[in-house]
């Protein structure tokens, strides 16, 4: 239910109806707090912070974003840390706290690099598996072809032997 409410909130956010978006994010946040869904909390807190940022409520946005960052770091989810540090860098920049904005921007960039490196690593592993699969499939195909030739040769030899035996019988 919380994720569905979050999704509705995202739709209203995209439509620039920040009040309705905030309402749905708040409902989602309440459910996630009741169920102690920390990953969901981190995600919802980011969305609430983002809406509050766009409404110009920077201090409130900062409170939600910091909570979201705390949960994200506890869970170790780079994508959530990425979002939280990004919104915090924007909030700090708007409030004139450029040192903190820089720190959050650096953290954002580290998380972005980490995610991209992970994607690159996964793609590389996937290519390796694909290569190994194609190599094995080719070897299996060649082996099957050779086995077929051997079976065909045995069949031909067997047919020739039968023909020769028939000829001998006829001659006898």
PDB file of C-alpha atoms in Angstrom, residues 163-172:
ATOM      1  CA  UNK A 163      24.092 -55.992 -48.490  1.00  0.00           C
ATOM      2  CA  UNK A 164      27.292 -58.040 -48.600  1.00  0.00           C
ATOM      3  CA  UNK A 165      25.694 -60.765 -46.461  1.00  0.00           C
ATOM      4  CA  UNK A 166      22.654 -60.860 -48.798  1.00  0.00           C
ATOM      5  CA  UNK A 167      24.949 -61.164 -51.779  1.00  0.00           C
ATOM      6  CA  UNK A 168      26.832 -64.047 -50.147  1.00  0.00           C
ATOM      7  CA  UNK A 169      23.594 -65.839 -49.325  1.00  0.00           C
ATOM      8  CA  UNK A 170      22.376 -65.397 -52.838  1.00  0.00           C
ATOM      9  CA  UNK A 171      25.666 -66.681 -54.205  1.00  0.00           C
ATOM     10  CA  UNK A 172      25.549 -69.688 -51.922  1.00  0.00           C
TER      11      UNK A 172
END
